[in-house]
C-alpha cells in the first residue's frame, strides 16, 4: 500500500520521481497512491513510449484520465494532450499510443452509481468566471464530487478555506503555492477532509482539482 491513509496530507513532485516499469512493455509509471500492486485504488502518472500498448482490461470501479502530453488512443479513438475522460464502472478498453504520451490516471475510485461517460477536449472548452480573478472549467460533478481545471492569474491570492471531503490537485502549468510550500508543474497534492490552506500564485498557473471525494472519517 502507498499513501492510502486519507487522513494525511501528501505532496509529491512527480518530475523528481523515477519511472517504474509496469506489466506492459513500454508502459512506465510513477505511483502516487496505490492499494495493491495491480488492482484496486490507484493514482499514477503513466508514460506510454511510442508504440506501447496495454492489453484489454476492465474498470470495475472506473478509470479517470487526463492526457498531459502526446496522444493516447484506444479502440474508440485518439485523445490528444488536454483530453479529460472518465470510463465508468463496467467499461473496458485496450489502450495504446502510436507516438507516446503521458497521463494522469486514477483507477477504482468512482461511486458505483456514477455511470456517465465523459470526454472533454479542454483546449476547446470555455473558461467560466470563478471567485476573485480565477477562471474555472468544470469537467465533472457527481453529488459531492467536483472536478475542474482552474486558471489562476499572476498574483492571485485566494481566501483561506477548508476542504469538505478533501481536495486533490495536479499542477499543469506555472507554480501553485500555499503556506505549506511551493508546487511546480507536475506536483500532486492530496489534502484530507476538513483540511485548510491559504493558496496563492505569483505567476499564471493552471491546476486540475477535485474536491469532495475523500473519506469524511479521518
PDB file of C-alpha atoms in Angstrom:
ATOM      1  CA  UNK A   1       0.000   0.000   0.000  1.00  0.00           C
ATOM      2  CA  UNK A   2       1.152   3.518  -0.820  1.00  0.00           C
ATOM      3  CA  UNK A   3      -0.343   6.767   0.541  1.00  0.00           C
ATOM      4  CA  UNK A   4      -3.638   5.105   1.440  1.00  0.00           C
ATOM      5  CA  UNK A   5      -4.055   6.931   4.759  1.00  0.00           C
ATOM      6  CA  UNK A   6      -6.530   9.602   3.652  1.00  0.00           C
ATOM      7  CA  UNK A   7      -6.188  11.461   6.956  1.00  0.00           C
ATOM      8  CA  UNK A   8      -2.689  12.597   5.928  1.00  0.00           C
ATOM      9  CA  UNK A   9      -1.740  15.350   3.519  1.00  0.00           C
ATOM     10  CA  UNK A  10       0.519  14.235   0.650  1.00  0.00           C
ATOM     11  CA  UNK A  11       2.512  16.395  -1.776  1.00  0.00           C
ATOM     12  CA  UNK A  12       4.708  14.736  -4.425  1.00  0.00           C
ATOM     13  CA  UNK A  13       6.815  16.449  -7.073  1.00  0.00           C
ATOM     14  CA  UNK A  14       6.379  13.867  -9.780  1.00  0.00           C
ATOM     15  CA  UNK A  15       9.055  15.455 -12.010  1.00  0.00           C
ATOM     16  CA  UNK A  16      11.596  14.276  -9.419  1.00  0.00           C
ATOM     17  CA  UNK A  17      10.313  10.679  -9.288  1.00  0.00           C
ATOM     18  CA  UNK A  18      11.827   7.768 -11.169  1.00  0.00           C
ATOM     19  CA  UNK A  19       9.737   5.850 -13.682  1.00  0.00           C
ATOM     20  CA  UNK A  20       8.759   2.302 -12.653  1.00  0.00           C
ATOM     21  CA  UNK A  21       8.051  -0.459 -15.162  1.00  0.00           C
ATOM     22  CA  UNK A  22       4.523  -1.859 -15.488  1.00  0.00           C
ATOM     23  CA  UNK A  23       3.457  -5.356 -16.625  1.00  0.00           C
ATOM     24  CA  UNK A  24       3.139  -3.969 -20.174  1.00  0.00           C
ATOM     25  CA  UNK A  25       6.356  -3.358 -22.088  1.00  0.00           C
ATOM     26  CA  UNK A  26       6.924   0.309 -22.840  1.00  0.00           C
ATOM     27  CA  UNK A  27       4.370   1.490 -20.253  1.00  0.00           C
ATOM     28  CA  UNK A  28       6.017   3.179 -17.269  1.00  0.00           C
ATOM     29  CA  UNK A  29       4.508   4.617 -14.093  1.00  0.00           C
ATOM     30  CA  UNK A  30       5.123   6.989 -11.205  1.00  0.00           C
ATOM     31  CA  UNK A  31       2.858   5.665  -8.418  1.00  0.00           C
ATOM     32  CA  UNK A  32       1.261   8.318  -6.197  1.00  0.00           C
ATOM     33  CA  UNK A  33      -1.276   6.264  -4.243  1.00  0.00           C
ATOM     34  CA  UNK A  34      -1.896   2.541  -4.550  1.00  0.00           C
ATOM     35  CA  UNK A  35      -3.973  -0.025  -2.713  1.00  0.00           C
ATOM     36  CA  UNK A  36      -2.428  -3.137  -4.265  1.00  0.00           C
ATOM     37  CA  UNK A  37       0.174  -3.930  -6.903  1.00  0.00           C
ATOM     38  CA  UNK A  38      -2.155  -4.292  -9.904  1.00  0.00           C
ATOM     39  CA  UNK A  39      -5.678  -3.820  -8.625  1.00  0.00           C
ATOM     40  CA  UNK A  40      -7.858  -1.562  -6.521  1.00  0.00           C
ATOM     41  CA  UNK A  41      -7.461   2.155  -5.823  1.00  0.00           C
ATOM     42  CA  UNK A  42      -4.541   3.703  -7.715  1.00  0.00           C
ATOM     43  CA  UNK A  43      -3.389   7.170  -8.747  1.00  0.00           C
ATOM     44  CA  UNK A  44      -0.350   7.394 -11.043  1.00  0.00           C
ATOM     45  CA  UNK A  45       1.410   9.361 -13.710  1.00  0.00           C
ATOM     46  CA  UNK A  46       1.699   6.929 -16.626  1.00  0.00           C
ATOM     47  CA  UNK A  47       4.017   7.121 -19.634  1.00  0.00           C
ATOM     48  CA  UNK A  48       3.398   5.202 -22.872  1.00  0.00           C
ATOM     49  CA  UNK A  49       6.511   5.042 -25.026  1.00  0.00           C
ATOM     50  CA  UNK A  50       5.994   5.227 -28.793  1.00  0.00           C
ATOM     51  CA  UNK A  51       4.221   2.075 -29.975  1.00  0.00           C
ATOM     52  CA  UNK A  52       3.427   0.810 -26.473  1.00  0.00           C
ATOM     53  CA  UNK A  53       0.107  -0.848 -25.713  1.00  0.00           C
ATOM     54  CA  UNK A  54      -1.719  -2.375 -22.768  1.00  0.00           C
ATOM     55  CA  UNK A  55      -3.873  -5.484 -23.025  1.00  0.00           C
ATOM     56  CA  UNK A  56      -7.626  -5.081 -22.767  1.00  0.00           C
ATOM     57  CA  UNK A  57      -8.762  -4.592 -19.193  1.00  0.00           C
ATOM     58  CA  UNK A  58     -11.969  -3.747 -17.368  1.00  0.00           C
ATOM     59  CA  UNK A  59     -12.720  -0.936 -14.938  1.00  0.00           C
ATOM     60  CA  UNK A  60     -14.693  -2.412 -12.002  1.00  0.00           C
ATOM     61  CA  UNK A  61     -14.917   0.998 -10.314  1.00  0.00           C
ATOM     62  CA  UNK A  62     -13.999   3.259 -13.197  1.00  0.00           C
ATOM     63  CA  UNK A  63     -10.984   4.940 -14.757  1.00  0.00           C
ATOM     64  CA  UNK A  64     -10.305   8.690 -14.909  1.00  0.00           C
ATOM     65  CA  UNK A  65      -7.610  10.091 -17.233  1.00  0.00           C
ATOM     66  CA  UNK A  66      -6.143  13.487 -18.087  1.00  0.00           C
ATOM     67  CA  UNK A  67      -3.782  13.406 -21.092  1.00  0.00           C
ATOM     68  CA  UNK A  68      -0.765  15.539 -20.163  1.00  0.00           C
ATOM     69  CA  UNK A  69       1.178  15.265 -23.414  1.00  0.00           C
ATOM     70  CA  UNK A  70       1.246  13.266 -26.653  1.00  0.00           C
ATOM     71  CA  UNK A  71      -1.733  11.303 -27.987  1.00  0.00           C
ATOM     72  CA  UNK A  72      -3.405   8.477 -26.075  1.00  0.00           C
ATOM     73  CA  UNK A  73      -5.529   6.005 -28.055  1.00  0.00           C
ATOM     74  CA  UNK A  74      -7.838   3.035 -27.715  1.00  0.00           C
ATOM     75  CA  UNK A  75     -10.332   1.272 -29.957  1.00  0.00           C
ATOM     76  CA  UNK A  76     -12.732   4.222 -29.641  1.00  0.00           C
ATOM     77  CA  UNK A  77     -10.384   6.954 -30.918  1.00  0.00           C
ATOM     78  CA  UNK A  78      -7.354   9.170 -30.398  1.00  0.00           C
ATOM     79  CA  UNK A  79      -7.106  11.582 -27.459  1.00  0.00           C
ATOM     80  CA  UNK A  80      -4.534  14.401 -27.648  1.00  0.00           C
ATOM     81  CA  UNK A  81      -2.995  16.367 -24.779  1.00  0.00           C
ATOM     82  CA  UNK A  82      -5.659  18.220 -22.837  1.00  0.00           C
ATOM     83  CA  UNK A  83      -8.286  15.474 -23.148  1.00  0.00           C
ATOM     84  CA  UNK A  84     -10.103  14.579 -19.930  1.00  0.00           C
ATOM     85  CA  UNK A  85     -12.206  11.453 -19.849  1.00  0.00           C
ATOM     86  CA  UNK A  86     -13.931   9.082 -17.494  1.00  0.00           C
ATOM     87  CA  UNK A  87     -14.600   5.430 -18.254  1.00  0.00           C
ATOM     88  CA  UNK A  88     -17.340   4.464 -15.774  1.00  0.00           C
ATOM     89  CA  UNK A  89     -17.654   1.227 -13.794  1.00  0.00           C
ATOM     90  CA  UNK A  90     -18.199  -1.783 -16.027  1.00  0.00           C
ATOM     91  CA  UNK A  91     -16.347  -0.442 -19.064  1.00  0.00           C
ATOM     92  CA  UNK A  92     -13.093  -1.696 -20.553  1.00  0.00           C
ATOM     93  CA  UNK A  93     -10.635  -0.978 -23.368  1.00  0.00           C
ATOM     94  CA  UNK A  94      -7.273  -1.851 -24.938  1.00  0.00           C
ATOM     95  CA  UNK A  95      -5.207   1.376 -24.807  1.00  0.00           C
ATOM     96  CA  UNK A  96      -2.074   2.255 -26.795  1.00  0.00           C
ATOM     97  CA  UNK A  97      -0.053   5.203 -28.094  1.00  0.00           C
ATOM     98  CA  UNK A  98       1.499   5.408 -31.545  1.00  0.00           C
ATOM     99  CA  UNK A  99       3.925   8.241 -30.758  1.00  0.00           C
ATOM    100  CA  UNK A 100       3.965   8.200 -26.962  1.00  0.00           C
ATOM    101  CA  UNK A 101       2.050  10.088 -24.287  1.00  0.00           C
ATOM    102  CA  UNK A 102       1.926  10.950 -20.584  1.00  0.00           C
ATOM    103  CA  UNK A 103      -1.237  10.648 -18.476  1.00  0.00           C
ATOM    104  CA  UNK A 104      -2.597  11.321 -15.027  1.00  0.00           C
ATOM    105  CA  UNK A 105      -4.588   8.156 -14.261  1.00  0.00           C
ATOM    106  CA  UNK A 106      -6.953   7.376 -11.386  1.00  0.00           C
ATOM    107  CA  UNK A 107      -8.360   3.849 -11.083  1.00  0.00           C
ATOM    108  CA  UNK A 108     -11.088   2.248  -8.982  1.00  0.00           C
ATOM    109  CA  UNK A 109     -12.282   5.498  -7.388  1.00  0.00           C
ATOM    110  CA  UNK A 110     -15.800   6.051  -8.797  1.00  0.00           C
ATOM    111  CA  UNK A 111     -19.027   5.906  -6.892  1.00  0.00           C
ATOM    112  CA  UNK A 112     -20.637   2.762  -8.311  1.00  0.00           C
ATOM    113  CA  UNK A 113     -23.679   4.868  -9.298  1.00  0.00           C
ATOM    114  CA  UNK A 114     -21.586   7.332 -11.320  1.00  0.00           C
ATOM    115  CA  UNK A 115     -22.106   5.809 -14.761  1.00  0.00           C
ATOM    116  CA  UNK A 116     -21.823   8.826 -17.084  1.00  0.00           C
ATOM    117  CA  UNK A 117     -19.021   8.552 -19.691  1.00  0.00           C
ATOM    118  CA  UNK A 118     -17.077  11.818 -20.076  1.00  0.00           C
ATOM    119  CA  UNK A 119     -14.856  13.018 -22.941  1.00  0.00           C
ATOM    120  CA  UNK A 120     -13.765  16.663 -22.929  1.00  0.00           C
ATOM    121  CA  UNK A 121     -11.192  18.456 -25.062  1.00  0.00           C
ATOM    122  CA  UNK A 122     -10.130  21.095 -22.546  1.00  0.00           C
ATOM    123  CA  UNK A 123      -8.460  23.154 -25.285  1.00  0.00           C
ATOM    124  CA  UNK A 124     -11.845  23.844 -26.864  1.00  0.00           C
ATOM    125  CA  UNK A 125     -13.921  24.382 -23.708  1.00  0.00           C
ATOM    126  CA  UNK A 126     -14.696  27.894 -22.427  1.00  0.00           C
ATOM    127  CA  UNK A 127     -13.358  29.223 -19.153  1.00  0.00           C
ATOM    128  CA  UNK A 128     -16.044  30.478 -16.761  1.00  0.00           C
ATOM    129  CA  UNK A 129     -15.683  33.245 -14.159  1.00  0.00           C
ATOM    130  CA  UNK A 130     -14.724  31.980 -10.716  1.00  0.00           C
ATOM    131  CA  UNK A 131     -14.177  33.601  -7.334  1.00  0.00           C
ATOM    132  CA  UNK A 132     -11.924  36.662  -7.495  1.00  0.00           C
ATOM    133  CA  UNK A 133      -9.749  36.554 -10.593  1.00  0.00           C
ATOM    134  CA  UNK A 134      -9.985  32.786 -11.013  1.00  0.00           C
ATOM    135  CA  UNK A 135     -11.344  31.126 -14.161  1.00  0.00           C
ATOM    136  CA  UNK A 136     -12.907  27.667 -13.932  1.00  0.00           C
ATOM    137  CA  UNK A 137     -13.546  24.888 -16.459  1.00  0.00           C
ATOM    138  CA  UNK A 138     -15.942  22.328 -14.940  1.00  0.00           C
ATOM    139  CA  UNK A 139     -15.178  18.751 -16.019  1.00  0.00           C
ATOM    140  CA  UNK A 140     -17.454  16.529 -13.935  1.00  0.00           C
ATOM    141  CA  UNK A 141     -19.853  16.661 -10.997  1.00  0.00           C
ATOM    142  CA  UNK A 142     -21.492  13.802  -9.144  1.00  0.00           C
ATOM    143  CA  UNK A 143     -23.220  14.588  -5.865  1.00  0.00           C
ATOM    144  CA  UNK A 144     -20.457  15.916  -3.574  1.00  0.00           C
ATOM    145  CA  UNK A 145     -17.589  15.242  -6.034  1.00  0.00           C
ATOM    146  CA  UNK A 146     -16.460  18.095  -8.311  1.00  0.00           C
ATOM    147  CA  UNK A 147     -13.668  18.052 -10.930  1.00  0.00           C
ATOM    148  CA  UNK A 148     -12.407  21.124 -12.796  1.00  0.00           C
ATOM    149  CA  UNK A 149      -9.479  22.973 -14.265  1.00  0.00           C
ATOM    150  CA  UNK A 150      -8.763  26.265 -12.506  1.00  0.00           C
ATOM    151  CA  UNK A 151      -6.723  29.089 -14.020  1.00  0.00           C
ATOM    152  CA  UNK A 152      -5.047  31.477 -11.593  1.00  0.00           C
ATOM    153  CA  UNK A 153      -3.902  34.889 -12.884  1.00  0.00           C
ATOM    154  CA  UNK A 154      -0.471  36.126 -11.775  1.00  0.00           C
ATOM    155  CA  UNK A 155      -0.505  37.467  -8.229  1.00  0.00           C
ATOM    156  CA  UNK A 156      -3.869  35.945  -7.255  1.00  0.00           C
ATOM    157  CA  UNK A 157      -4.478  35.313  -3.542  1.00  0.00           C
ATOM    158  CA  UNK A 158      -7.434  33.099  -2.640  1.00  0.00           C
ATOM    159  CA  UNK A 159      -9.370  33.198   0.607  1.00  0.00           C
ATOM    160  CA  UNK A 160      -8.430  30.697   3.341  1.00  0.00           C
ATOM    161  CA  UNK A 161     -10.821  27.769   3.114  1.00  0.00           C
ATOM    162  CA  UNK A 162     -11.499  24.233   4.310  1.00  0.00           C
ATOM    163  CA  UNK A 163     -11.938  21.161   2.104  1.00  0.00           C
ATOM    164  CA  UNK A 164     -15.114  19.281   2.958  1.00  0.00           C
ATOM    165  CA  UNK A 165     -14.488  15.816   1.546  1.00  0.00           C
ATOM    166  CA  UNK A 166     -10.873  16.698   0.814  1.00  0.00           C
ATOM    167  CA  UNK A 167      -9.081  18.157  -2.181  1.00  0.00           C
ATOM    168  CA  UNK A 168      -6.740  16.763  -4.809  1.00  0.00           C
ATOM    169  CA  UNK A 169      -4.603  18.959  -7.107  1.00  0.00           C
ATOM    170  CA  UNK A 170      -2.282  18.321 -10.040  1.00  0.00           C
ATOM    171  CA  UNK A 171      -0.281  21.354 -11.214  1.00  0.00           C
ATOM    172  CA  UNK A 172      -0.414  21.647 -15.017  1.00  0.00           C
ATOM    173  CA  UNK A 173       1.427  24.937 -15.562  1.00  0.00           C
ATOM    174  CA  UNK A 174       3.039  27.701 -13.523  1.00  0.00           C
ATOM    175  CA  UNK A 175       3.575  27.218  -9.788  1.00  0.00           C
ATOM    176  CA  UNK A 176       0.876  26.737  -7.141  1.00  0.00           C
ATOM    177  CA  UNK A 177       1.632  27.938  -3.601  1.00  0.00           C
ATOM    178  CA  UNK A 178       0.236  27.977  -0.082  1.00  0.00           C
ATOM    179  CA  UNK A 179       1.551  28.411   3.448  1.00  0.00           C
ATOM    180  CA  UNK A 180       2.903  24.832   3.330  1.00  0.00           C
ATOM    181  CA  UNK A 181       5.145  25.263   0.280  1.00  0.00           C
ATOM    182  CA  UNK A 182       5.522  25.901  -3.434  1.00  0.00           C
ATOM    183  CA  UNK A 183       4.459  23.325  -6.001  1.00  0.00           C
ATOM    184  CA  UNK A 184       5.882  23.372  -9.548  1.00  0.00           C
ATOM    185  CA  UNK A 185       4.452  21.722 -12.658  1.00  0.00           C
ATOM    186  CA  UNK A 186       3.798  18.033 -12.087  1.00  0.00           C
ATOM    187  CA  UNK A 187       3.175  18.297  -8.343  1.00  0.00           C
ATOM    188  CA  UNK A 188       0.339  16.153  -6.953  1.00  0.00           C
ATOM    189  CA  UNK A 189      -1.264  17.274  -3.690  1.00  0.00           C
ATOM    190  CA  UNK A 190      -3.927  15.435  -1.704  1.00  0.00           C
ATOM    191  CA  UNK A 191      -5.416  17.184   1.340  1.00  0.00           C
ATOM    192  CA  UNK A 192      -7.778  15.385   3.751  1.00  0.00           C
ATOM    193  CA  UNK A 193     -11.349  16.126   4.810  1.00  0.00           C
ATOM    194  CA  UNK A 194     -11.647  19.456   6.645  1.00  0.00           C
ATOM    195  CA  UNK A 195      -8.017  20.419   5.976  1.00  0.00           C
ATOM    196  CA  UNK A 196      -7.416  24.129   5.457  1.00  0.00           C
ATOM    197  CA  UNK A 197      -4.989  26.283   3.496  1.00  0.00           C
ATOM    198  CA  UNK A 198      -4.495  29.782   2.068  1.00  0.00           C
ATOM    199  CA  UNK A 199      -3.390  29.331  -1.577  1.00  0.00           C
ATOM    200  CA  UNK A 200      -1.814  31.878  -3.887  1.00  0.00           C
ATOM    201  CA  UNK A 201       0.296  32.157  -7.047  1.00  0.00           C
ATOM    202  CA  UNK A 202       2.998  34.537  -8.245  1.00  0.00           C
ATOM    203  CA  UNK A 203       2.701  33.588 -11.933  1.00  0.00           C
ATOM    204  CA  UNK A 204      -0.231  32.446 -14.067  1.00  0.00           C
ATOM    205  CA  UNK A 205      -0.964  28.864 -13.044  1.00  0.00           C
ATOM    206  CA  UNK A 206      -3.386  26.155 -14.157  1.00  0.00           C
ATOM    207  CA  UNK A 207      -4.331  23.260 -11.896  1.00  0.00           C
ATOM    208  CA  UNK A 208      -6.530  20.188 -12.207  1.00  0.00           C
ATOM    209  CA  UNK A 209      -8.553  19.975  -8.998  1.00  0.00           C
ATOM    210  CA  UNK A 210     -11.007  17.511  -7.469  1.00  0.00           C
ATOM    211  CA  UNK A 211     -12.936  18.136  -4.256  1.00  0.00           C
ATOM    212  CA  UNK A 212     -15.435  16.342  -2.038  1.00  0.00           C
ATOM    213  CA  UNK A 213     -14.392  12.785  -2.891  1.00  0.00           C
ATOM    214  CA  UNK A 214     -12.224  11.672   0.032  1.00  0.00           C
ATOM    215  CA  UNK A 215     -13.422   9.836   3.160  1.00  0.00           C
ATOM    216  CA  UNK A 216     -15.109  12.029   5.770  1.00  0.00           C
ATOM    217  CA  UNK A 217     -13.898   9.894   8.709  1.00  0.00           C
ATOM    218  CA  UNK A 218     -10.244  10.715   9.366  1.00  0.00           C
TER     219      UNK A 218
END
